mmCIF file of C-alpha atoms in Angstrom:
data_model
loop_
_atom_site.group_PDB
_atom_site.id
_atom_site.type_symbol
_atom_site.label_atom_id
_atom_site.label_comp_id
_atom_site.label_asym_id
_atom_site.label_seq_id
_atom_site.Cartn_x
_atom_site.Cartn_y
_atom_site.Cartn_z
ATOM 1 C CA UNK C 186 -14.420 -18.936 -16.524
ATOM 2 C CA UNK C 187 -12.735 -17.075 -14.526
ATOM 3 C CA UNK C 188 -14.460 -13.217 -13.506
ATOM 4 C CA UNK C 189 -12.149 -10.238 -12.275
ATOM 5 C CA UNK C 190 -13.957 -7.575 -11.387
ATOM 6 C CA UNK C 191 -12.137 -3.801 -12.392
ATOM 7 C CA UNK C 192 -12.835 -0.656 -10.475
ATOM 8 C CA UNK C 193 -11.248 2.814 -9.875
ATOM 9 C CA UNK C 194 -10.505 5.682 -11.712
ATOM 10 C CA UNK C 195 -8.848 3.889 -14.474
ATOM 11 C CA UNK C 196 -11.551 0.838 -14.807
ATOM 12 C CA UNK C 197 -12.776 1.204 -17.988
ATOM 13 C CA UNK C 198 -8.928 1.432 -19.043
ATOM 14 C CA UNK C 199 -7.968 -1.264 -17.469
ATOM 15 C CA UNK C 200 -11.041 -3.560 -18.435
ATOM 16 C CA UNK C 201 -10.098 -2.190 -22.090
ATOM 17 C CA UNK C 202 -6.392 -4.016 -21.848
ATOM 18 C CA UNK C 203 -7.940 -6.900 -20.637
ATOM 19 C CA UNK C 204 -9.718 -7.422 -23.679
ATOM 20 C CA UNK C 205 -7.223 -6.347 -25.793
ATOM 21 C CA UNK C 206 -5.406 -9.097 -24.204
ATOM 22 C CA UNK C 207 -7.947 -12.178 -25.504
ATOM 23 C CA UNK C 208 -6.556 -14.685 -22.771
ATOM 24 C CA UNK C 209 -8.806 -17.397 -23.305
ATOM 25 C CA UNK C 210 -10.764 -18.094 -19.827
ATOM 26 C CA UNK C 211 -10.351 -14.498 -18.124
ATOM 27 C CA UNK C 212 -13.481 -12.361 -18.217
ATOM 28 C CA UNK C 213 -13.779 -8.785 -17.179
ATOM 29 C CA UNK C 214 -16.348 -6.598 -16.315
ATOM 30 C CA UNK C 215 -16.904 -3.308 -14.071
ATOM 31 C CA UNK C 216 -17.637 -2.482 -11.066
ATOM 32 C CA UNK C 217 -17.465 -0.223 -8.082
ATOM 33 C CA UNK C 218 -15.580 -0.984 -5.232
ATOM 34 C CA UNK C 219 -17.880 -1.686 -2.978
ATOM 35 C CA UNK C 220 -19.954 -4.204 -5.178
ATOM 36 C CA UNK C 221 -16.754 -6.190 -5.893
ATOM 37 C CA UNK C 222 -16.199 -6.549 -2.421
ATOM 38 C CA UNK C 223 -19.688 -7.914 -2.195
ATOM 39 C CA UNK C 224 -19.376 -10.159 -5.055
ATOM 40 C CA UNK C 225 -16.220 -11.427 -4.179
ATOM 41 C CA UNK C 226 -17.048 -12.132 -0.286
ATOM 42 C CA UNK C 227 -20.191 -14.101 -2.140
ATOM 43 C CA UNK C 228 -17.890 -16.501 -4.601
ATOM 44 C CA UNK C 229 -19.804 -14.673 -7.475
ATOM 45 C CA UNK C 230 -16.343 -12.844 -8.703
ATOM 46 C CA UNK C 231 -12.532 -14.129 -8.354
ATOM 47 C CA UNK C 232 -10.354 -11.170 -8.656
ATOM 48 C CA UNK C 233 -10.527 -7.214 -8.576
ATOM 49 C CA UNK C 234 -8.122 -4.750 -9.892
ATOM 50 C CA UNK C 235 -8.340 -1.223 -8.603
ATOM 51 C CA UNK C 236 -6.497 1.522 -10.262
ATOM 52 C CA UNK C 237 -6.068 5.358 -8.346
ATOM 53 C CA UNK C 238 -3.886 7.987 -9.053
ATOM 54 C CA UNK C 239 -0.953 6.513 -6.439
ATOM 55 C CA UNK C 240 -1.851 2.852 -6.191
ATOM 56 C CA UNK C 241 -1.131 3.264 -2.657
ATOM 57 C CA UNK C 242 -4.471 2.823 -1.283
ATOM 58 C CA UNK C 243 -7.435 4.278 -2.746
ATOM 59 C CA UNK C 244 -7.537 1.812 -5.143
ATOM 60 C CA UNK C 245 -8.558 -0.932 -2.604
ATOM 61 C CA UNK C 246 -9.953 1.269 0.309
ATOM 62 C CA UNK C 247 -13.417 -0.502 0.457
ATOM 63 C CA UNK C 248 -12.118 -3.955 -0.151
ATOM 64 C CA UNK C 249 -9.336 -4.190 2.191
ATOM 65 C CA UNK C 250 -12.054 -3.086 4.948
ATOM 66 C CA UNK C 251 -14.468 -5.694 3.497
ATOM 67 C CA UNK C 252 -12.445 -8.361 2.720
ATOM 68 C CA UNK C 253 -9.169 -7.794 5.295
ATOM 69 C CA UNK C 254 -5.377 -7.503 4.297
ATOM 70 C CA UNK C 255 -5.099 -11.168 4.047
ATOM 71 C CA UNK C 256 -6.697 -11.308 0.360
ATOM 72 C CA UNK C 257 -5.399 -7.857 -0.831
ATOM 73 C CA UNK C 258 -1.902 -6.606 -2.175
ATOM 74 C CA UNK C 259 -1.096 -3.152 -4.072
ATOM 75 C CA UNK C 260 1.423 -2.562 -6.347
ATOM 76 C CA UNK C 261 1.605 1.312 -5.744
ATOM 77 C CA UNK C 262 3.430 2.770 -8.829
ATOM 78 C CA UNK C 263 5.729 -0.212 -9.640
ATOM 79 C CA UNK C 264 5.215 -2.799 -12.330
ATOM 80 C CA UNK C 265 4.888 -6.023 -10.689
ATOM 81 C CA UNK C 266 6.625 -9.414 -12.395
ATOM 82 C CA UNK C 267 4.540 -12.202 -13.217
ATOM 83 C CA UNK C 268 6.369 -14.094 -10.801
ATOM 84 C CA UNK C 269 6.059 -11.844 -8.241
ATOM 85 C CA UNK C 270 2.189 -11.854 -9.086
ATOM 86 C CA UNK C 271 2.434 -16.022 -8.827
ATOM 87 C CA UNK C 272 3.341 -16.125 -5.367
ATOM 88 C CA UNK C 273 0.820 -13.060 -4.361
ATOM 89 C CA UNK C 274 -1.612 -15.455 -5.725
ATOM 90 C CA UNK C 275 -0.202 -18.448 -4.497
ATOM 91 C CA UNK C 276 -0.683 -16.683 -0.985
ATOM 92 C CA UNK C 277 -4.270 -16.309 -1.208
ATOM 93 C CA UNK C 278 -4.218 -12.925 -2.737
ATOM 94 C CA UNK C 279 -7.317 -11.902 -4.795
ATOM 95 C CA UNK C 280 -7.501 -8.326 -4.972
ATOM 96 C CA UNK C 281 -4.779 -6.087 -6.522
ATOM 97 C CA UNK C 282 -4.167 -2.258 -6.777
ATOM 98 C CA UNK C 283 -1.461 -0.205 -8.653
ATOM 99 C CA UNK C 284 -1.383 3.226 -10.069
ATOM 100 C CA UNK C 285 -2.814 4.246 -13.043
ATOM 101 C CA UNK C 286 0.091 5.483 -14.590
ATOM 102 C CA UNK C 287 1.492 1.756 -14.629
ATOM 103 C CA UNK C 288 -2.079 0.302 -15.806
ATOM 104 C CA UNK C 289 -0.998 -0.458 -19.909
ATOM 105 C CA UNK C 290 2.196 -2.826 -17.941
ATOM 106 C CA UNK C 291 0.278 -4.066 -14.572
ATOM 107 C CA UNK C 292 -2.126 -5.065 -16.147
ATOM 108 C CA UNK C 293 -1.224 -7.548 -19.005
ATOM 109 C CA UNK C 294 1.191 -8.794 -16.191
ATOM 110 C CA UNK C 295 -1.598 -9.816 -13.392
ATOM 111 C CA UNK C 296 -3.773 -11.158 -15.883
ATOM 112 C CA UNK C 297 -1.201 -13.622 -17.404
ATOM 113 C CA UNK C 298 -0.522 -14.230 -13.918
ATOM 114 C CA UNK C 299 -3.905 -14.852 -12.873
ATOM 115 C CA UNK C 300 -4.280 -17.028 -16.107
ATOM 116 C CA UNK C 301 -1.891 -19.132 -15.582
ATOM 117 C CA UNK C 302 -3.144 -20.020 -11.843
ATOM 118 C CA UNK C 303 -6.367 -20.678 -12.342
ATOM 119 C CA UNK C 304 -5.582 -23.113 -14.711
#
């Protein structure tokens, strides 16, 4: 199973299109920032989305100082392709921010995405 861990202003939003969604494998649940960044850091999590207003930085404030840049990527306002996603992932990437005016498209995007690698 895989866990992504959702936090922000939009996380309840977010963690609602995820289930929507009904990838097999993927599960979602809440959390702040800084507990993701604990739980991931511990192997007890595999991903975080973080939505804020801009996407820009907010989003991922608390795990980008936790974690460093090396496992974190934002989106800002733009809608990110799955491939695009792919190679984020493929880099090491675990953590991903965007705004939450692009959170109904992000969204179903980075999940497939994530999906698909951790299969």
């Amino acid at each position: 199973m895989t866990k992504i861990l959702v936090g922000g202003v939009g996380k309840a939003q977010v963690a609602e299109v995820l289930a929507d969604l009904g990838i097999d494998g993927l599960e979602a649940s809440l959390s702040s920032d800084m507990e993701a960044a604990m739980r991931l850091r511990a192997g007890q999590a595999d991903y975080y989305l973080g939505t804020c207003h801009t996407g820009a930085g907010a989003s991922l404030g608390v795990l980008l100082g936790v974690l460093g840049s090396g496992t974190c990527h934002t989106f800002g306002r733009s809608v990110p392709t799955q491939e695009e996603v792919a190679g984020l992932l493929a880099d090491g990437k675990r953590v991903f921010g965007f705004g939450m005016d692009q959170l109904s498209d992000a969204t179903p995007v980075i999940a497939r995405a994530i999906a698909a690698h951790s299969r």
